[in-house]
Amino acid sequence: MTNKKTFLFTSESVSEGHPDKVSDQISDALLDAYLSSDPNSRVAIETLVTTDRVVLAGEVGSTTHVDHEAIARKVICDIGYDHPGIGFDGHNCTITNLIHEQSDDIAHAVLHEDPENQGAGDQGLMFGYACSGTETLMPLPIDLSHRLMSILADIRREGKEMTYLRPDAKSQVTIEYDELNNPLAINTILVSTQHEDLKVKNQDQLIRKDIEHVLIPRLFDTLPEAIRSLYSGSTKILVNPSGLFIIGGPNGDTGLTGRKIIVDTYGGWARHGGGAFSGKDPSKVDRSGAYAARYIAKNLVAAGISSEVEVQLAYAIGQAEPVSISVNTFGKEKISLSSKVLEQLVRENFPLKPYYIIRDLALKNPIYQATASYGHMGRKCYTANGIKYFPWEETNLAAKLR
């Protein structure tokens, strides 16, 4: 009997209360505020959070005025850091504002006499990915990790169960795969969550019990049977493996915008170009190009062209057309198409000048704070107040490609 080769792969997610995600949400809330009044705003804002302090820095070119401090405080309080006893208080923390006017050199690189030839806001390479293994067309480890964190936040906000929860948390999910990348089992689920000091014996055991009997059942309620069946008695459950997790959030660790780029995308299963997203307006192709690449990959998979697709785009600052387009189907295409034919298919169906990406995905709308926790990819596209959120998750071109 031949031993089958298997391997383990792990992805992580973090909650909205994780210090880096607090920073991302502040940066994107400020971006949204600018775009709400001036859709042509050019914004690149970074945020640092630490004990009792927030530092805002970056460059902005806009016709509108934004109350940076009030927006930052609201984001922090809405996350749940709203009183001194939790270790970080949005009402009273010190905010230092170092945001200034955008460089004319950058502005001139982007602006063009013909708007359709708007140049890329920077050089860079971006990746988009999709696969048919989950309903979100995302890799399973990151899909499950995000669900765990989102559901844990729901439980905390509901305030009915696990009432000791605080905003900071992390998850990791390890999947065992066969040599063809088919998932065989959920090997390990890890959850670390900040909590109040319960002042009882064995509080670590109480938290573990709640993770197993409250959080994980709610996770599986969201999943199809094929995924639920991967969980078994041999699945390892790790809860707060470092021990107590009372001190957390910005009081426990400094947070920075853009430091969770793998959490933001595909959990390491697919490649990443290196550019962060949050705080950047869509003229920055680090962001808009990554969304376009995901949109392409997802539509190619939804069209049945391949069960797995990775798309790379690359741009030069000030130039409109991408420097290169690459489509990788990992040998899983359902019809035989050369890489050149796939590239041509993409060029003919997805205009990739920044102007067209921004136009076709309506990226001048104030939609970005929603992206800043639980992943930019694999989210449900929805419309609220007449604005479409996560439009790059639509598969509206799949029928045409098919």
Short mmCIF file of N, CA and C in Angstrom, two decimals, residues 128-266:
data_model
loop_
_atom_site.label_atom_id
_atom_site.label_comp_id
_atom_site.label_asym_id
_atom_site.label_seq_id
_atom_site.Cartn_x
_atom_site.Cartn_y
_atom_site.Cartn_z
N GLY A 128 -3.75 38.82 -7.65
CA GLY A 128 -5.11 38.43 -7.33
C GLY A 128 -5.23 36.93 -7.45
N TYR A 129 -6.11 36.34 -6.66
CA TYR A 129 -6.19 34.87 -6.63
C TYR A 129 -7.63 34.46 -6.39
N ALA A 130 -7.98 33.30 -6.90
CA ALA A 130 -9.28 32.68 -6.61
C ALA A 130 -9.16 31.17 -6.83
N CYS A 131 -9.94 30.42 -6.09
CA CYS A 131 -9.97 28.96 -6.25
C CYS A 131 -11.38 28.47 -5.94
N SER A 132 -11.70 27.29 -6.41
CA SER A 132 -13.07 26.80 -6.33
C SER A 132 -13.37 26.01 -5.05
N GLY A 133 -12.44 25.99 -4.10
CA GLY A 133 -12.61 25.13 -2.92
C GLY A 133 -13.60 25.62 -1.89
N THR A 134 -13.98 26.90 -1.92
CA THR A 134 -14.92 27.46 -0.95
C THR A 134 -15.94 28.31 -1.68
N GLU A 135 -17.04 28.61 -1.01
CA GLU A 135 -18.09 29.43 -1.65
C GLU A 135 -17.61 30.85 -1.90
N THR A 136 -16.60 31.30 -1.14
CA THR A 136 -16.04 32.64 -1.37
C THR A 136 -14.96 32.63 -2.43
N LEU A 137 -14.62 31.46 -2.96
CA LEU A 137 -13.53 31.28 -3.91
C LEU A 137 -12.20 31.76 -3.32
N MET A 138 -12.05 31.50 -2.01
CA MET A 138 -10.83 31.83 -1.27
C MET A 138 -10.19 30.55 -0.75
N PRO A 139 -8.88 30.58 -0.45
CA PRO A 139 -8.26 29.43 0.20
C PRO A 139 -8.93 29.12 1.53
N LEU A 140 -9.11 27.84 1.84
CA LEU A 140 -9.86 27.45 3.02
C LEU A 140 -9.25 27.95 4.33
N PRO A 141 -7.92 27.91 4.55
CA PRO A 141 -7.40 28.34 5.85
C PRO A 141 -7.72 29.79 6.19
N ILE A 142 -7.57 30.70 5.22
CA ILE A 142 -7.85 32.11 5.51
C ILE A 142 -9.36 32.34 5.61
N ASP A 143 -10.15 31.63 4.82
CA ASP A 143 -11.60 31.75 4.90
C ASP A 143 -12.09 31.41 6.31
N LEU A 144 -11.62 30.30 6.86
CA LEU A 144 -12.05 29.88 8.20
C LEU A 144 -11.50 30.82 9.28
N SER A 145 -10.27 31.28 9.10
CA SER A 145 -9.68 32.18 10.09
C SER A 145 -10.46 33.48 10.18
N HIS A 146 -10.83 34.05 9.03
CA HIS A 146 -11.63 35.28 9.04
C HIS A 146 -13.00 35.04 9.68
N ARG A 147 -13.63 33.92 9.36
CA ARG A 147 -14.95 33.64 9.93
C ARG A 147 -14.88 33.57 11.46
N LEU A 148 -13.84 32.92 11.98
CA LEU A 148 -13.69 32.82 13.43
C LEU A 148 -13.63 34.20 14.07
N MET A 149 -12.84 35.09 13.50
CA MET A 149 -12.69 36.42 14.09
C MET A 149 -13.95 37.25 13.96
N SER A 150 -14.61 37.17 12.82
CA SER A 150 -15.83 37.94 12.62
C SER A 150 -16.94 37.47 13.56
N ILE A 151 -17.07 36.16 13.73
CA ILE A 151 -18.10 35.61 14.62
C ILE A 151 -17.78 35.94 16.07
N LEU A 152 -16.50 35.87 16.44
CA LEU A 152 -16.12 36.22 17.82
C LEU A 152 -16.48 37.67 18.11
N ALA A 153 -16.26 38.56 17.14
CA ALA A 153 -16.65 39.97 17.32
C ALA A 153 -18.16 40.10 17.47
N ASP A 154 -18.93 39.32 16.69
CA ASP A 154 -20.39 39.34 16.83
C ASP A 154 -20.80 38.93 18.24
N ILE A 155 -20.19 37.88 18.75
CA ILE A 155 -20.51 37.40 20.11
C ILE A 155 -20.20 38.50 21.13
N ARG A 156 -19.05 39.16 20.97
CA ARG A 156 -18.67 40.22 21.91
C ARG A 156 -19.67 41.37 21.86
N ARG A 157 -20.07 41.77 20.69
CA ARG A 157 -20.99 42.91 20.57
C ARG A 157 -22.40 42.56 21.06
N GLU A 158 -22.81 41.31 20.85
CA GLU A 158 -24.13 40.89 21.33
C GLU A 158 -24.21 40.95 22.85
N GLY A 159 -23.13 40.65 23.54
CA GLY A 159 -23.07 40.77 24.99
C GLY A 159 -23.92 39.77 25.74
N LYS A 160 -24.24 38.63 25.12
CA LYS A 160 -25.08 37.63 25.77
C LYS A 160 -24.29 36.41 26.24
N GLU A 161 -23.26 36.07 25.50
CA GLU A 161 -22.39 34.95 25.84
C GLU A 161 -20.95 35.45 25.83
N MET A 162 -20.08 34.79 26.57
CA MET A 162 -18.67 35.16 26.62
C MET A 162 -18.54 36.66 26.89
N THR A 163 -19.23 37.12 27.90
CA THR A 163 -19.32 38.56 28.19
C THR A 163 -18.00 39.16 28.68
N TYR A 164 -17.01 38.33 28.88
CA TYR A 164 -15.70 38.78 29.31
C TYR A 164 -14.81 39.18 28.14
N LEU A 165 -15.27 39.02 26.91
CA LEU A 165 -14.44 39.28 25.74
C LEU A 165 -14.07 40.75 25.62
N ARG A 166 -12.83 40.98 25.16
CA ARG A 166 -12.36 42.32 24.81
C ARG A 166 -11.97 42.33 23.34
N PRO A 167 -11.70 43.51 22.76
CA PRO A 167 -11.63 43.59 21.29
C PRO A 167 -10.47 42.87 20.61
N ASP A 168 -9.34 42.70 21.26
CA ASP A 168 -8.16 42.15 20.59
C ASP A 168 -8.24 40.63 20.50
N ALA A 169 -7.96 40.08 19.33
CA ALA A 169 -8.00 38.62 19.17
C ALA A 169 -7.24 38.21 17.91
N LYS A 170 -6.85 36.94 17.88
CA LYS A 170 -6.19 36.34 16.71
C LYS A 170 -6.72 34.93 16.51
N SER A 171 -6.67 34.47 15.27
CA SER A 171 -7.01 33.08 14.97
C SER A 171 -5.98 32.51 14.01
N GLN A 172 -5.86 31.18 14.02
CA GLN A 172 -5.09 30.44 13.03
C GLN A 172 -5.82 29.14 12.73
N VAL A 173 -5.85 28.78 11.47
CA VAL A 173 -6.43 27.50 11.08
C VAL A 173 -5.42 26.76 10.22
N THR A 174 -5.17 25.50 10.57
CA THR A 174 -4.25 24.63 9.83
C THR A 174 -5.06 23.53 9.15
N ILE A 175 -4.88 23.41 7.84
CA ILE A 175 -5.59 22.40 7.06
C ILE A 175 -4.58 21.36 6.56
N GLU A 176 -4.97 20.09 6.63
CA GLU A 176 -4.17 19.03 6.01
C GLU A 176 -4.67 18.81 4.59
N TYR A 177 -3.72 18.80 3.63
CA TYR A 177 -4.05 18.64 2.22
C TYR A 177 -3.40 17.38 1.66
N ASP A 178 -4.00 16.85 0.60
CA ASP A 178 -3.31 15.80 -0.13
C ASP A 178 -2.40 16.44 -1.17
N GLU A 179 -1.70 15.61 -1.95
CA GLU A 179 -0.70 16.13 -2.88
C GLU A 179 -1.31 16.90 -4.03
N LEU A 180 -2.63 16.81 -4.21
CA LEU A 180 -3.32 17.57 -5.25
C LEU A 180 -3.99 18.82 -4.70
N ASN A 181 -3.64 19.17 -3.46
CA ASN A 181 -4.18 20.35 -2.77
C ASN A 181 -5.65 20.22 -2.42
N ASN A 182 -6.15 19.00 -2.29
CA ASN A 182 -7.51 18.78 -1.80
C ASN A 182 -7.48 18.71 -0.28
N PRO A 183 -8.35 19.45 0.41
CA PRO A 183 -8.34 19.41 1.88
C PRO A 183 -8.82 18.07 2.41
N LEU A 184 -8.09 17.53 3.37
CA LEU A 184 -8.43 16.25 3.98
C LEU A 184 -9.00 16.41 5.38
N ALA A 185 -8.51 17.40 6.12
CA ALA A 185 -8.93 17.55 7.51
C ALA A 185 -8.57 18.93 8.03
N ILE A 186 -9.36 19.40 9.00
CA ILE A 186 -8.96 20.57 9.78
C ILE A 186 -8.04 20.05 10.88
N ASN A 187 -6.77 20.36 10.75
CA ASN A 187 -5.78 19.82 11.68
C ASN A 187 -5.78 20.56 13.01
N THR A 188 -5.78 21.90 12.96
CA THR A 188 -5.68 22.70 14.19
C THR A 188 -6.51 23.98 14.05
N ILE A 189 -7.20 24.33 15.11
CA ILE A 189 -7.85 25.64 15.24
C ILE A 189 -7.24 26.32 16.45
N LEU A 190 -6.72 27.53 16.25
CA LEU A 190 -6.12 28.30 17.34
C LEU A 190 -6.86 29.61 17.48
N VAL A 191 -7.26 29.95 18.69
CA VAL A 191 -7.90 31.23 18.98
C VAL A 191 -7.24 31.83 20.21
N SER A 192 -6.74 33.04 20.05
CA SER A 192 -6.25 33.81 21.20
C SER A 192 -7.14 35.04 21.33
N THR A 193 -7.76 35.22 22.47
CA THR A 193 -8.67 36.35 22.63
C THR A 193 -8.40 37.09 23.93
N GLN A 194 -8.36 38.40 23.82
CA GLN A 194 -8.25 39.24 25.00
C GLN A 194 -9.51 39.09 25.84
N HIS A 195 -9.34 39.18 27.17
CA HIS A 195 -10.49 38.97 28.06
C HIS A 195 -10.29 39.76 29.35
N GLU A 196 -11.37 39.97 30.04
CA GLU A 196 -11.30 40.56 31.38
C GLU A 196 -10.62 39.58 32.34
N ASP A 197 -10.12 40.12 33.43
CA ASP A 197 -9.63 39.25 34.50
C ASP A 197 -10.86 38.73 35.24
N LEU A 198 -11.19 37.45 35.04
CA LEU A 198 -12.41 36.88 35.60
C LEU A 198 -12.29 36.62 37.09
N LYS A 199 -11.07 36.67 37.60
CA LYS A 199 -10.83 36.51 39.05
C LYS A 199 -11.45 35.22 39.59
N VAL A 200 -11.35 34.19 38.78
CA VAL A 200 -11.80 32.86 39.21
C VAL A 200 -10.71 31.86 38.88
N LYS A 201 -10.73 30.73 39.58
CA LYS A 201 -9.76 29.68 39.29
C LYS A 201 -10.05 29.08 37.90
N ASN A 202 -8.99 28.69 37.25
CA ASN A 202 -9.11 27.98 35.97
C ASN A 202 -9.89 28.77 34.92
N GLN A 203 -9.69 30.09 34.89
CA GLN A 203 -10.42 30.89 33.89
C GLN A 203 -10.00 30.50 32.47
N ASP A 204 -8.76 29.99 32.32
CA ASP A 204 -8.33 29.55 31.00
C ASP A 204 -9.18 28.37 30.51
N GLN A 205 -9.58 27.49 31.42
CA GLN A 205 -10.41 26.36 31.05
C GLN A 205 -11.83 26.81 30.69
N LEU A 206 -12.33 27.83 31.39
CA LEU A 206 -13.65 28.38 31.08
C LEU A 206 -13.66 28.98 29.67
N ILE A 207 -12.61 29.73 29.33
CA ILE A 207 -12.54 30.35 28.01
C ILE A 207 -12.44 29.27 26.93
N ARG A 208 -11.62 28.25 27.19
CA ARG A 208 -11.49 27.16 26.22
C ARG A 208 -12.85 26.48 25.99
N LYS A 209 -13.57 26.23 27.06
CA LYS A 209 -14.88 25.58 26.94
C LYS A 209 -15.83 26.42 26.08
N ASP A 210 -15.80 27.74 26.28
CA ASP A 210 -16.68 28.62 25.50
C ASP A 210 -16.27 28.66 24.03
N ILE A 211 -14.98 28.63 23.76
CA ILE A 211 -14.52 28.58 22.36
C ILE A 211 -15.05 27.32 21.69
N GLU A 212 -14.96 26.20 22.40
CA GLU A 212 -15.38 24.92 21.83
C GLU A 212 -16.89 24.79 21.70
N HIS A 213 -17.65 25.38 22.64
CA HIS A 213 -19.10 25.14 22.68
C HIS A 213 -19.94 26.34 22.25
N VAL A 214 -19.32 27.49 22.07
CA VAL A 214 -20.06 28.67 21.60
C VAL A 214 -19.53 29.12 20.24
N LEU A 215 -18.23 29.41 20.15
CA LEU A 215 -17.66 29.96 18.92
C LEU A 215 -17.62 28.94 17.78
N ILE A 216 -17.04 27.77 18.02
CA ILE A 216 -16.86 26.81 16.92
C ILE A 216 -18.21 26.31 16.37
N PRO A 217 -19.21 26.02 17.20
CA PRO A 217 -20.52 25.65 16.61
C PRO A 217 -21.11 26.76 15.73
N ARG A 218 -20.93 28.01 16.13
CA ARG A 218 -21.44 29.10 15.30
C ARG A 218 -20.66 29.21 14.00
N LEU A 219 -19.37 28.92 14.05
CA LEU A 219 -18.59 28.87 12.82
C LEU A 219 -19.16 27.82 11.87
N PHE A 220 -19.39 26.61 12.37
CA PHE A 220 -19.84 25.53 11.49
C PHE A 220 -21.26 25.75 10.99
N ASP A 221 -22.04 26.55 11.68
CA ASP A 221 -23.38 26.90 11.18
C ASP A 221 -23.30 27.69 9.87
N THR A 222 -22.15 28.30 9.60
CA THR A 222 -22.00 29.11 8.38
C THR A 222 -21.40 28.33 7.22
N LEU A 223 -21.08 27.05 7.44
CA LEU A 223 -20.30 26.29 6.46
C LEU A 223 -21.11 25.17 5.83
N PRO A 224 -20.81 24.81 4.60
CA PRO A 224 -21.45 23.64 3.98
C PRO A 224 -20.93 22.36 4.61
N GLU A 225 -21.68 21.30 4.43
CA GLU A 225 -21.36 20.01 5.05
C GLU A 225 -19.97 19.52 4.64
N ALA A 226 -19.58 19.76 3.40
CA ALA A 226 -18.28 19.28 2.92
C ALA A 226 -17.14 19.85 3.75
N ILE A 227 -17.28 21.08 4.22
CA ILE A 227 -16.24 21.70 5.05
C ILE A 227 -16.39 21.25 6.50
N ARG A 228 -17.63 21.18 6.99
CA ARG A 228 -17.84 20.73 8.37
C ARG A 228 -17.29 19.33 8.59
N SER A 229 -17.36 18.49 7.58
CA SER A 229 -16.92 17.10 7.72
C SER A 229 -15.41 16.99 7.90
N LEU A 230 -14.68 18.07 7.65
CA LEU A 230 -13.23 18.05 7.84
C LEU A 230 -12.84 18.17 9.31
N TYR A 231 -13.80 18.54 10.13
CA TYR A 231 -13.57 18.68 11.58
C TYR A 231 -13.89 17.36 12.27
N SER A 232 -13.02 16.94 13.17
CA SER A 232 -13.24 15.66 13.84
C SER A 232 -12.66 15.71 15.24
N GLY A 233 -12.77 14.60 15.93
CA GLY A 233 -12.23 14.51 17.28
C GLY A 233 -10.72 14.63 17.33
N SER A 234 -10.08 14.44 16.19
CA SER A 234 -8.62 14.57 16.16
C SER A 234 -8.16 16.00 15.86
N THR A 235 -9.10 16.90 15.57
CA THR A 235 -8.74 18.30 15.36
C THR A 235 -8.23 18.89 16.67
N LYS A 236 -7.06 19.50 16.63
CA LYS A 236 -6.49 20.11 17.82
C LYS A 236 -7.08 21.51 18.02
N ILE A 237 -7.46 21.81 19.25
CA ILE A 237 -7.98 23.13 19.61
C ILE A 237 -7.00 23.79 20.57
N LEU A 238 -6.48 24.95 20.18
CA LEU A 238 -5.58 25.71 21.04
C LEU A 238 -6.25 27.03 21.38
N VAL A 239 -6.33 27.35 22.67
CA VAL A 239 -6.99 28.58 23.13
C VAL A 239 -6.03 29.32 24.05
N ASN A 240 -5.73 30.57 23.70
CA ASN A 240 -4.80 31.39 24.50
C ASN A 240 -3.59 30.58 24.96
N PRO A 241 -2.83 30.03 24.02
CA PRO A 241 -1.74 29.13 24.40
C PRO A 241 -0.65 29.80 25.23
N SER A 242 -0.59 31.14 25.23
CA SER A 242 0.42 31.82 26.05
C SER A 242 -0.04 32.00 27.49
N GLY A 243 -1.29 31.64 27.77
CA GLY A 243 -1.83 31.83 29.12
C GLY A 243 -2.88 32.92 29.12
N LEU A 244 -2.91 33.74 30.15
CA LEU A 244 -3.89 34.82 30.24
C LEU A 244 -3.61 35.89 29.18
N PHE A 245 -4.67 36.53 28.70
CA PHE A 245 -4.57 37.57 27.67
C PHE A 245 -5.45 38.73 28.12
N ILE A 246 -5.03 39.39 29.19
CA ILE A 246 -5.81 40.48 29.77
C ILE A 246 -5.36 41.82 29.20
N ILE A 247 -4.06 42.02 29.10
CA ILE A 247 -3.51 43.25 28.51
C ILE A 247 -3.40 43.04 27.00
N GLY A 248 -4.11 43.84 26.24
CA GLY A 248 -4.10 43.69 24.80
C GLY A 248 -4.37 45.00 24.10
N GLY A 249 -4.65 44.92 22.81
CA GLY A 249 -4.89 46.12 22.03
C GLY A 249 -3.67 47.01 21.99
N PRO A 250 -3.83 48.29 21.69
CA PRO A 250 -2.67 49.21 21.61
C PRO A 250 -1.92 49.34 22.93
N ASN A 251 -2.55 49.01 24.04
CA ASN A 251 -1.85 49.05 25.32
C ASN A 251 -0.85 47.90 25.46
N GLY A 252 -1.08 46.82 24.71
CA GLY A 252 -0.21 45.67 24.81
C GLY A 252 0.81 45.59 23.70
N ASP A 253 0.52 46.26 22.56
CA ASP A 253 1.40 46.15 21.40
C ASP A 253 1.14 47.34 20.48
N THR A 254 2.18 47.90 19.95
CA THR A 254 2.05 49.01 19.01
C THR A 254 1.46 48.53 17.69
N GLY A 255 0.56 49.31 17.11
CA GLY A 255 -0.05 48.96 15.82
C GLY A 255 0.33 49.95 14.74
N LEU A 256 0.44 49.46 13.51
CA LEU A 256 0.80 50.29 12.36
C LEU A 256 -0.10 49.95 11.17
N THR A 257 -0.45 50.95 10.40
CA THR A 257 -1.18 50.72 9.16
C THR A 257 -0.35 49.85 8.22
N GLY A 258 -1.02 48.88 7.59
CA GLY A 258 -0.39 48.12 6.52
C GLY A 258 0.50 46.99 6.95
N ARG A 259 0.43 46.59 8.23
CA ARG A 259 1.33 45.54 8.70
C ARG A 259 0.69 44.16 8.66
N LYS A 260 -0.54 44.06 8.17
CA LYS A 260 -1.20 42.76 8.10
C LYS A 260 -1.62 42.45 6.66
N ILE A 261 -0.68 42.62 5.71
CA ILE A 261 -1.03 42.49 4.30
C ILE A 261 -1.38 41.05 3.92
N ILE A 262 -0.83 40.06 4.60
CA ILE A 262 -1.16 38.67 4.27
C ILE A 262 -2.54 38.32 4.83
N VAL A 263 -2.85 38.83 6.01
CA VAL A 263 -4.22 38.69 6.54
C VAL A 263 -5.21 39.36 5.61
N ASP A 264 -4.82 40.50 5.04
CA ASP A 264 -5.72 41.27 4.17
C ASP A 264 -6.04 40.54 2.87
N THR A 265 -5.16 39.60 2.46
CA THR A 265 -5.34 39.00 1.13
C THR A 265 -5.64 37.50 1.24
N TYR A 266 -4.65 36.64 1.04
CA TYR A 266 -4.94 35.21 0.84
C TYR A 266 -4.27 34.30 1.86
#
